[in-house]
mmCIF file of C-alpha atoms in Angstrom:
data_model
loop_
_atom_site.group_PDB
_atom_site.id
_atom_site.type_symbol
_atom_site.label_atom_id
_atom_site.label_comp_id
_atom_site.label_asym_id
_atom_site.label_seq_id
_atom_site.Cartn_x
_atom_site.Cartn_y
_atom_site.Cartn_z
ATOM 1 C CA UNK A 203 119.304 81.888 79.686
ATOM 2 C CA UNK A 204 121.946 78.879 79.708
ATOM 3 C CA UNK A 205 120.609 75.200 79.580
ATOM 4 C CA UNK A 206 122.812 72.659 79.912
ATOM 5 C CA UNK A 207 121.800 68.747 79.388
ATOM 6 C CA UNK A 208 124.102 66.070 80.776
ATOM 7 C CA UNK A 209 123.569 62.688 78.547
ATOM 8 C CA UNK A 210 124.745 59.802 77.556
ATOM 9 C CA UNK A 211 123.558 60.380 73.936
ATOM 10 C CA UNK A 212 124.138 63.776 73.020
ATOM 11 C CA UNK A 213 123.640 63.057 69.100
ATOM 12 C CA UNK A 214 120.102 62.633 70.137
ATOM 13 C CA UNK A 215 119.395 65.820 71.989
ATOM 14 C CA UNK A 216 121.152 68.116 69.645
ATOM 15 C CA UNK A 217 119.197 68.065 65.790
ATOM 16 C CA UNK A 218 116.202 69.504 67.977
ATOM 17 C CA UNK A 219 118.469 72.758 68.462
ATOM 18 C CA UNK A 220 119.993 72.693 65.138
ATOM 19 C CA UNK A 221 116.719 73.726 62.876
ATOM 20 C CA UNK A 222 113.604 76.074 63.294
ATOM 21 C CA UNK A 223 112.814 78.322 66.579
ATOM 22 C CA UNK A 224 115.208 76.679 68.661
ATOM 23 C CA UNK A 225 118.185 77.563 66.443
ATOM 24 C CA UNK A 226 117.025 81.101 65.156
ATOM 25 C CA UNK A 227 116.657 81.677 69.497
ATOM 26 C CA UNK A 228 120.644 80.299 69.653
ATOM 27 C CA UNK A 229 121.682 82.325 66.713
ATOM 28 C CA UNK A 230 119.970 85.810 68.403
ATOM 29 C CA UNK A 231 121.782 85.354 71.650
ATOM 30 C CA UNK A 232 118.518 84.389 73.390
ATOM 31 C CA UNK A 233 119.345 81.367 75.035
ATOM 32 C CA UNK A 234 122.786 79.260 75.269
ATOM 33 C CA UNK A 235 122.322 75.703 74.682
ATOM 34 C CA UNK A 236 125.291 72.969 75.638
ATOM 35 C CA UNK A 237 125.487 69.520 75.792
ATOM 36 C CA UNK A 238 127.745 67.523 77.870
ATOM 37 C CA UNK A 239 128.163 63.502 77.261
ATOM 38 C CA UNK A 240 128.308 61.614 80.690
ATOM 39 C CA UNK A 241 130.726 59.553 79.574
ATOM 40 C CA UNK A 242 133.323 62.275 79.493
ATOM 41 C CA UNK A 243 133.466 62.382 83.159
ATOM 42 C CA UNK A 244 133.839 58.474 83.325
ATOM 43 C CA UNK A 245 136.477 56.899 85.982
ATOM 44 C CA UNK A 246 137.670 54.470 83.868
ATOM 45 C CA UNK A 247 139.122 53.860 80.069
ATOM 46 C CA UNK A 248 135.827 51.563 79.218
ATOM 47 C CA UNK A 249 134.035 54.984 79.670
ATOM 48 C CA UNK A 250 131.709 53.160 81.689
ATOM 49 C CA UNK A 251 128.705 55.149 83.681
ATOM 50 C CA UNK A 252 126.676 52.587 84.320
ATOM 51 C CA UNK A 253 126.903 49.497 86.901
ATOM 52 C CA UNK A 254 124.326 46.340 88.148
ATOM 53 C CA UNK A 255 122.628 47.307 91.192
ATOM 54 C CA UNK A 256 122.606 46.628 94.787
ATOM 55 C CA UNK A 257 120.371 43.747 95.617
ATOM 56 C CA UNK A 258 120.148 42.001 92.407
ATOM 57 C CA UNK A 259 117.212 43.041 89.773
ATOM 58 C CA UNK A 260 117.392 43.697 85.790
ATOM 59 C CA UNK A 261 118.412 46.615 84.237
ATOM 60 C CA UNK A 262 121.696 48.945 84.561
ATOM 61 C CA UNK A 263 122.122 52.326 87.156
ATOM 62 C CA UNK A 264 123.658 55.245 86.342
ATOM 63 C CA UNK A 265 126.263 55.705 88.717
ATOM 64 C CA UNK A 266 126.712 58.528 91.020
ATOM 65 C CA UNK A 267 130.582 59.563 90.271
ATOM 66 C CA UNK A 268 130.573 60.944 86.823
ATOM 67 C CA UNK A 269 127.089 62.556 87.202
ATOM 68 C CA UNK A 270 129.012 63.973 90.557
ATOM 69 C CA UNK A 271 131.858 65.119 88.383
ATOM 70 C CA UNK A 272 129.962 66.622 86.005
ATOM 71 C CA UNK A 273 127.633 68.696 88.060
ATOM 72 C CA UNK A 274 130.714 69.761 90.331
ATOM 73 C CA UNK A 275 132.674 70.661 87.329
ATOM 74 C CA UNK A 276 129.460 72.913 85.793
ATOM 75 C CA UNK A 277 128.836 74.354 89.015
ATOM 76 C CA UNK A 278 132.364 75.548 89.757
ATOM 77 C CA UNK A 279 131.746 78.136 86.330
ATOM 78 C CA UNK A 280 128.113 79.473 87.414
ATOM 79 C CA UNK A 281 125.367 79.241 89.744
ATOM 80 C CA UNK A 282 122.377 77.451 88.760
ATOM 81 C CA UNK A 283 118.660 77.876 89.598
ATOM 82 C CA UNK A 284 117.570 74.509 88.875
ATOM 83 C CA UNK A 285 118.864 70.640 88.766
ATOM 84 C CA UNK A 286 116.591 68.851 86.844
ATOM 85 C CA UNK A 287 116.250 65.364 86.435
ATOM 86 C CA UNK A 288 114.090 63.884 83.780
ATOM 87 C CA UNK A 289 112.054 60.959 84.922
ATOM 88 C CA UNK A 290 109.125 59.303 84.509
ATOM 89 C CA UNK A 291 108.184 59.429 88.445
ATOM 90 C CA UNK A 292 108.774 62.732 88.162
ATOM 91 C CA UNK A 293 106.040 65.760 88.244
ATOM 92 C CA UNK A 294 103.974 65.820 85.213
ATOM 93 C CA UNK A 295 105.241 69.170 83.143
ATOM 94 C CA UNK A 296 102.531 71.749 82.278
ATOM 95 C CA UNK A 297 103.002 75.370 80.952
ATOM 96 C CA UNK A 298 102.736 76.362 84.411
ATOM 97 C CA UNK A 299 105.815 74.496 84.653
ATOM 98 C CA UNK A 300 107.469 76.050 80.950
ATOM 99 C CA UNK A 301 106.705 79.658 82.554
ATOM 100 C CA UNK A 302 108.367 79.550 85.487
ATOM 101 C CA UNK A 303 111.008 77.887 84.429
ATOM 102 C CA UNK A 304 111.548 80.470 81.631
ATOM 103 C CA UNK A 305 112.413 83.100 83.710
ATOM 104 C CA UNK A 306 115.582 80.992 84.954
ATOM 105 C CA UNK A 307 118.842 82.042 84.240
ATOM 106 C CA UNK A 308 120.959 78.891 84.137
ATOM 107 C CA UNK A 309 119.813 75.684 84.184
ATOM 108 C CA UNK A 310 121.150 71.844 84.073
ATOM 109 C CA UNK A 311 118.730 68.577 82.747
ATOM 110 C CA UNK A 312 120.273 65.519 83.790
ATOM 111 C CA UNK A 313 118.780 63.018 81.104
ATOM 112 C CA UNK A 314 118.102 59.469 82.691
ATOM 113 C CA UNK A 315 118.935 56.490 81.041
ATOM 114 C CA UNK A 316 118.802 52.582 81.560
ATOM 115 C CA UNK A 317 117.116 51.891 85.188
ATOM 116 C CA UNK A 318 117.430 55.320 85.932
ATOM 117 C CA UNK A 319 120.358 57.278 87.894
ATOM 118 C CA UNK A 320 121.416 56.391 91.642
ATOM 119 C CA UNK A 321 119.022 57.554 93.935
ATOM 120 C CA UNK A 322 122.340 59.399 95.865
ATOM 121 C CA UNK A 323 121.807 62.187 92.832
ATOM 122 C CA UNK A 324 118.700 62.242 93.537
ATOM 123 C CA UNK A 325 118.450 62.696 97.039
ATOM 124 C CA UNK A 326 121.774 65.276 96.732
ATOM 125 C CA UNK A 327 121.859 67.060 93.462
ATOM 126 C CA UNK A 328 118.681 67.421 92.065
ATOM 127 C CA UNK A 329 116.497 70.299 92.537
ATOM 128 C CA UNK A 330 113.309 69.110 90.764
ATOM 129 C CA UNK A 331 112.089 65.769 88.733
ATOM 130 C CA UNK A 332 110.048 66.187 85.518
ATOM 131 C CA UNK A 333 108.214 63.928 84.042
ATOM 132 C CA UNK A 334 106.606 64.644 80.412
ATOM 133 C CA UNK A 335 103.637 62.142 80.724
ATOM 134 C CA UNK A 336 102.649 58.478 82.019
ATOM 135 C CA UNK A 337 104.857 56.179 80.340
ATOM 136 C CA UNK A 338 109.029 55.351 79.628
ATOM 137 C CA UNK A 339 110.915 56.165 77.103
ATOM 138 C CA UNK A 340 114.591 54.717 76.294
ATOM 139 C CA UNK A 341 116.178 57.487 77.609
ATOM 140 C CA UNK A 342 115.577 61.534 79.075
ATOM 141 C CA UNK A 343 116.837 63.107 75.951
ATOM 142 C CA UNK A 344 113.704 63.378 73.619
ATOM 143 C CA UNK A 345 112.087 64.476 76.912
ATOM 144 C CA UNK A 346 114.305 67.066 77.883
ATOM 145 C CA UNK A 347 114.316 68.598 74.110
ATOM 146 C CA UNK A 348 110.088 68.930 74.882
ATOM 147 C CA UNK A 349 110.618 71.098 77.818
ATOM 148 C CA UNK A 350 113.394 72.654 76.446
ATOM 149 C CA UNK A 351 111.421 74.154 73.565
ATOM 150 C CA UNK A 352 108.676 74.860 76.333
ATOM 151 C CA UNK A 353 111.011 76.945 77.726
ATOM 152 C CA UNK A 354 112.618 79.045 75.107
ATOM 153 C CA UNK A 355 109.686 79.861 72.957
ATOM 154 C CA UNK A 356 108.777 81.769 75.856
ATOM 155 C CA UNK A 357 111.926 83.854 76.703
ATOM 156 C CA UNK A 358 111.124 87.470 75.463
ATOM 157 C CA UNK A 359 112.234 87.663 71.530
ATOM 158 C CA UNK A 360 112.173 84.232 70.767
ATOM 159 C CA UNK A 361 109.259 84.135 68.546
ATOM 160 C CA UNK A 362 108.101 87.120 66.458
ATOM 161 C CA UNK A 363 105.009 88.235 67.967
ATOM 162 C CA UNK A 364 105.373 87.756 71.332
ATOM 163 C CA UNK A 365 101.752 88.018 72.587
ATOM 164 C CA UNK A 366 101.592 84.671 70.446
ATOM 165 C CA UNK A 367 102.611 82.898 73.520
ATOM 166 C CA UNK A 368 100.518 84.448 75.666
ATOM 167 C CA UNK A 369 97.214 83.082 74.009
ATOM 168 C CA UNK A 370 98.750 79.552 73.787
ATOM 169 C CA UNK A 371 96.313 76.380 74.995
ATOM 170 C CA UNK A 372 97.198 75.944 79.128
ATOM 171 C CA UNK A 373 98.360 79.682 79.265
ATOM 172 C CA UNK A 374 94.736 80.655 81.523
ATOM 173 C CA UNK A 375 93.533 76.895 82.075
ATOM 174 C CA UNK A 376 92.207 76.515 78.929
ATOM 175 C CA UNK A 377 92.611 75.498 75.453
ATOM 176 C CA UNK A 378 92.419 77.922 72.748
ATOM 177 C CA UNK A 379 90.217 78.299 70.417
ATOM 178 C CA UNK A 380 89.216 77.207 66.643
ATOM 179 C CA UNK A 381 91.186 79.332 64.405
ATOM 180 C CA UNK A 382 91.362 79.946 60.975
ATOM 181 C CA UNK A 383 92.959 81.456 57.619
ATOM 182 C CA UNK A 384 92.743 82.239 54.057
ATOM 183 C CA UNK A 385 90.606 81.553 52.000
ATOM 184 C CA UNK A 386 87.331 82.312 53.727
ATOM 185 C CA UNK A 387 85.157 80.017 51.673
ATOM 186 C CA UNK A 388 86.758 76.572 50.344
ATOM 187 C CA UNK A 389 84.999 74.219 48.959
ATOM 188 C CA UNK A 390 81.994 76.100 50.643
ATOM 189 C CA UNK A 391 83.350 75.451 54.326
ATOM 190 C CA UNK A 392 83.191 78.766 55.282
ATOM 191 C CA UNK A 393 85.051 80.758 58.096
ATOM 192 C CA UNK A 394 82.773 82.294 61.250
ATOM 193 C CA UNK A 395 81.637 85.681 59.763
ATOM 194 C CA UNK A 396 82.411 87.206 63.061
ATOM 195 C CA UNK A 397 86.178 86.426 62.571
ATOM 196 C CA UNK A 398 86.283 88.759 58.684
ATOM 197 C CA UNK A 399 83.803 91.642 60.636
ATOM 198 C CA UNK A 400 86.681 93.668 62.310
ATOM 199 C CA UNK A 401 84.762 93.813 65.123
ATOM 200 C CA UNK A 402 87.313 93.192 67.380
ATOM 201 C CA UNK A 403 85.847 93.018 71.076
ATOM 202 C CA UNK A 404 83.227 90.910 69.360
ATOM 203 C CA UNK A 405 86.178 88.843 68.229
ATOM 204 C CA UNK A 406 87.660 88.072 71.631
ATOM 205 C CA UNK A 407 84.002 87.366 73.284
ATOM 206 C CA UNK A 408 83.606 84.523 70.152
ATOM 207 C CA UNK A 409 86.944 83.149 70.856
ATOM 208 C CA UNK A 410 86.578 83.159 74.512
ATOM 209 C CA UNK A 411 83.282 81.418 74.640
ATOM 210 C CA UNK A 412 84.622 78.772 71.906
ATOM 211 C CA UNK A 413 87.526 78.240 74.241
ATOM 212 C CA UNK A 414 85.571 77.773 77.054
ATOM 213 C CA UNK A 415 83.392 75.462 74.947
ATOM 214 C CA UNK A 416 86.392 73.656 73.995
ATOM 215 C CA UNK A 417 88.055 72.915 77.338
ATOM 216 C CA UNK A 418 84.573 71.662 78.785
ATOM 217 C CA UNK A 419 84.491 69.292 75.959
ATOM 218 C CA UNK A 420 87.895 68.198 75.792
ATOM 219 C CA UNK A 421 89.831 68.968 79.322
ATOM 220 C CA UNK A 422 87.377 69.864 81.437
ATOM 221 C CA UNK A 423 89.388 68.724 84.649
ATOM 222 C CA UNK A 424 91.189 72.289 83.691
ATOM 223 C CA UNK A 425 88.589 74.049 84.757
ATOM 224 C CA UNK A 426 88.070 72.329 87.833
#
């Protein structure tokens, strides 16, 4: 997989990718990451990307030529699958979201800044809108590196048990369960006994039922 994110900070969307999973998935050939600073693509020697909009109104656009320029440019080198513009009117990501977007080959994030981008991209260059919850932040970068490590721990190899992914919360509408590690007694909390029996069918029943348990208490709109 290639993933490459268009912004106008690129400091801030590249220390996710230089430490932990992200980098040991980079360093195995997994994934590709690049970043590719907007104002690169700029028309003029301010490196400006940004301009007041039509009809009055605070707060700066992103304007449509560099992003244009950009996306032409990465497009003449590869075909992508997706355009995808981070936003906060965009749809809420979910790890129904993070799987199919996994199986992607090449993909672009267009981070949004200021007001947000001209709605011309929108309407002609972007393939989907994510959003990562209800509320703004300064700009799409910290956003994109969430569903960027969404999408990577899942690619086959990235992590080192790969069924760990599989039992994830969200993977089968619903959270997962309590878990637990050594020592078995501390300070006379003491683990389930059912999890140190080797009993191992009587394992999964416990932590299916305490999943279940847990999603009705906490999310139960997921089981809806």
């Amino acid at each position: 997989m290639r993933i490459d994110i268009i912004t106008v900070v690129p400091e801030l969307i590249q220390s996710p990718f230089e430490a932990s999973i992200l980098k040991r998935a980079i360093e195995k050939g997994h994934v590709e990451v690049y970043t590719h600073n907007l104002r690169d693509y700029s028309t003029n020697a301010y490196k400006q990307i940004d301009d007041y909009q039509f009809g009055g109104g605070a707060g700066m656009v992103m304007m449509i030529e560099p992003i244009d320029k950009c996306i032409s440019k990465l497009k003449t080198e590869r075909n992508y699958d997706e355009i995808i513009y981070m936003t906060p009117d965009g749809e809420t990501f979910n790890q129904k979201i993070a799987n199919k977007l996994s199986l992607k080959e090449n993909i672009i994030i267009l981070c949004g800044h200021y007001k947000g981008v001209d709605q011309r991209v929108r309407d002609h260059f972007i393939t989907s809108e994510i959003s990562v919850g209800d509320f703004v932040l300064s700009g799409g970068e910290l956003a994109a590196a969430i569903v960027c490590d969404a999408i990577i721990r899942l690619i086959p190899g990235v992590l080192g048990n790969e069924t760990s992914a599989l039992t994830d919360s969200f993977q089968d509408n619903l959270l997962a369960p309590p878990i637990y590690t050594r020592p078995a007694d501390y300070k006379g909390w003491k683990v389930p006994e059912i999890l140190t029996s080797g009993n191992t069918p009587k394992i999964e029943q416990w932590r299916e039922k305490k999943a279940i348990e847990r999603t009705k208490q906490r999310r139960p709109d997921l089981l809806e």
